[in-house]
Amino acid sequence: MKKLFALALSILCISFSSFSQTTIKPTIGLNITDFSKSDDGTAKGKVGYQFGGSIAFGKKFYIEPGVFYVGKSTAFTISNQTNNEFKADIKGVRVPVALGLNVLGNEKSFISVRGFGGVSGFFVTSVGDDVDKSELNSTNWGLFAGAGVDLFKFFVDMSYEWSLTDIQKDVSAINIGKSRTFYISAGLRINL
């Protein structure tokens, strides 16, 4: 599945690069991750981070695949256990593919406003001390939507992602549900 996804992404990148404006976007940012449910307890999103980059192909309409290293963190409180607090730190590689529209301006304007949405895969690489990696699905799929502002050679993007898959393999013990993540990112726009 990973090889098929990488092949499809490569074909899209090559086909779009032959007839469109190309913009490289190195990026850093913060995220807050929460979960859709927590049996007998609460989940509270903590600040995480991401860094990586993306390449946008297109002018008014564009496609933007990217690769980011992401650290997500959530604090859980379980009401029916003695040691009732733990922190879920999960790190991995996020591969989003966005379709977007320059609503105001375009890729060469001094200021422009964009809307975008797409799909993403999150591939777990490591976890914190309070989490057993073997209990997690190694891949999580999601949908996201967001908006961005470009100002000269800089940009700021905000997006919200809904996980389509449970993060846990076995939801019979404690079901924390699907992750929901808010991302805010900033970086440079390098037009080629």
XYZ file of C-alpha atoms in Angstrom:
192
model
C 0.000 0.000 0.000
C 2.833 2.411 0.857
C 4.584 1.693 -2.453
C 1.351 2.224 -4.394
C 0.744 5.528 -2.585
C 4.323 6.689 -3.296
C 4.020 5.702 -6.968
C 0.715 7.576 -7.372
C 2.188 10.637 -5.668
C 5.253 10.536 -7.946
C 3.118 10.278 -11.086
C 0.983 13.232 -9.971
C 4.054 15.343 -9.232
C 5.672 14.591 -12.590
C 2.487 15.187 -14.593
C 1.685 18.491 -12.888
C 5.271 19.760 -13.113
C 5.212 19.570 -16.908
C 2.524 22.240 -17.352
C 2.310 24.438 -14.276
C 3.913 26.883 -11.870
C 5.956 25.063 -9.215
C 6.402 26.402 -5.664
C 8.611 24.739 -3.042
C 7.426 25.366 0.536
C 9.735 24.487 3.472
C 7.526 24.549 6.579
C 7.524 24.503 10.389
C 4.508 24.581 12.674
C 2.517 23.559 15.712
C -0.406 21.178 16.176
C -2.956 20.230 18.812
C -4.368 16.688 18.757
C -7.543 15.507 20.469
C -9.514 12.272 20.180
C -13.164 11.635 19.362
C -13.853 9.743 22.595
C -12.292 8.434 25.755
C -14.216 5.732 27.629
C -14.626 6.727 31.302
C -12.326 9.713 31.027
C -11.236 12.823 29.205
C -8.661 13.688 26.576
C -6.989 17.078 26.370
C -4.897 18.104 23.378
C -1.355 19.301 24.043
C 0.872 21.315 21.733
C 2.897 19.280 19.254
C 5.123 20.217 16.328
C 5.819 19.510 12.677
C 8.475 20.344 10.134
C 8.968 19.377 6.522
C 7.879 20.723 3.198
C 5.592 20.536 0.237
C 5.600 21.321 -3.463
C 2.631 23.134 -5.029
C 1.904 22.645 -8.737
C -0.521 25.012 -10.434
C -1.712 28.579 -10.627
C -5.362 29.332 -9.761
C -6.036 25.677 -8.929
C -3.172 23.657 -7.495
C -2.185 20.290 -6.080
C 0.243 20.212 -3.163
C 1.823 16.965 -1.925
C 4.037 17.186 1.157
C 6.066 15.241 3.709
C 6.289 16.281 7.381
C 7.788 14.838 10.542
C 5.092 15.305 13.205
C 5.050 15.036 16.995
C 1.524 14.790 18.483
C 0.664 14.877 22.187
C -2.547 14.324 24.156
C -3.104 14.030 27.931
C -5.648 11.417 29.071
C -7.404 11.156 32.422
C -9.149 7.813 33.085
C -11.633 8.041 35.963
C -11.778 4.330 36.891
C -8.028 3.665 37.363
C -5.640 4.324 40.264
C -2.901 5.763 38.049
C -5.410 7.766 36.085
C -3.285 10.144 34.008
C -1.059 9.388 31.065
C 0.360 11.301 28.137
C 0.095 9.926 24.617
C 3.118 11.159 22.657
C 3.118 9.852 19.101
C 5.661 10.748 16.429
C 5.595 9.911 12.770
C 5.653 10.967 9.156
C 2.589 12.728 7.728
C 2.063 12.709 3.951
C -0.744 15.096 2.948
C -1.960 15.685 -0.609
C -4.014 18.876 -0.924
C -6.107 20.313 -3.728
C -6.387 24.070 -3.466
C -7.780 27.239 -4.963
C -6.292 30.737 -4.862
C -9.452 32.629 -3.835
C -7.878 36.106 -3.876
C -4.729 36.680 -5.887
C -2.528 33.971 -7.354
C 0.886 32.368 -6.840
C 2.667 35.563 -8.029
C 0.604 38.137 -6.086
C 2.126 40.061 -3.160
C -0.774 38.840 -0.995
C -3.196 36.026 -1.702
C -5.746 33.926 0.168
C -6.143 30.214 -0.467
C -8.553 27.449 0.484
C -7.555 23.787 0.345
C -8.508 20.271 1.358
C -7.292 16.761 0.841
C -6.252 13.407 2.228
C -3.303 12.366 4.353
C -1.507 9.347 5.682
C 0.208 9.340 9.085
C 2.868 6.670 9.581
C 3.781 6.098 13.252
C 7.552 5.920 13.849
C 7.819 6.181 17.652
C 5.786 6.713 20.825
C 6.348 8.078 24.345
C 6.839 6.039 27.528
C 3.100 5.894 28.368
C 2.117 4.304 25.037
C 2.771 0.783 23.718
C 3.557 1.080 19.993
C 2.422 -2.511 19.353
C -1.138 -1.499 20.356
C -1.332 1.190 17.660
C -2.097 0.947 13.974
C 1.103 1.872 12.141
C -0.828 3.869 9.522
C -3.702 6.285 10.027
C -5.655 7.925 7.197
C -7.346 11.303 7.364
C -9.207 14.100 5.592
C -8.344 17.760 6.119
C -9.521 21.238 5.133
C -7.945 24.609 5.673
C -7.032 28.087 4.525
C -3.813 29.948 3.962
C -2.462 33.437 3.418
C 0.553 34.182 1.240
C 2.438 37.419 1.895
C 5.283 38.061 -0.534
C 7.623 35.051 -0.060
C 6.047 33.860 3.200
C 2.895 31.901 4.021
C 0.759 30.851 6.978
C -1.615 27.869 6.734
C -4.246 26.641 9.191
C -5.992 23.302 8.748
C -8.098 20.778 10.640
C -7.763 17.038 10.090
C -10.273 14.284 10.854
C -8.864 10.770 11.142
C -10.734 8.116 9.180
C -9.203 5.227 11.139
C -8.899 4.415 14.843
C -5.395 4.870 16.177
C -5.681 1.694 18.294
C -5.674 -1.853 16.950
C -7.898 -3.248 19.726
C -10.680 -0.909 20.848
C -12.260 -3.413 23.276
C -10.102 -2.398 26.290
C -9.989 1.401 26.072
C -11.343 3.083 22.960
C -9.910 6.555 22.397
C -11.486 6.795 18.957
C -10.179 8.756 16.031
C -7.733 11.637 16.235
C -8.642 15.207 15.335
C -5.734 17.575 14.772
C -5.488 21.343 14.279
C -2.364 22.439 12.393
C -0.852 25.906 12.031
C 2.189 26.156 9.783
C 4.409 28.875 8.371
C 7.246 28.966 5.917
C 8.762 30.279 2.718
C 7.422 30.179 -0.844
C 10.141 29.516 -3.405
C 8.722 29.912 -6.935
C 10.565 28.017 -9.666
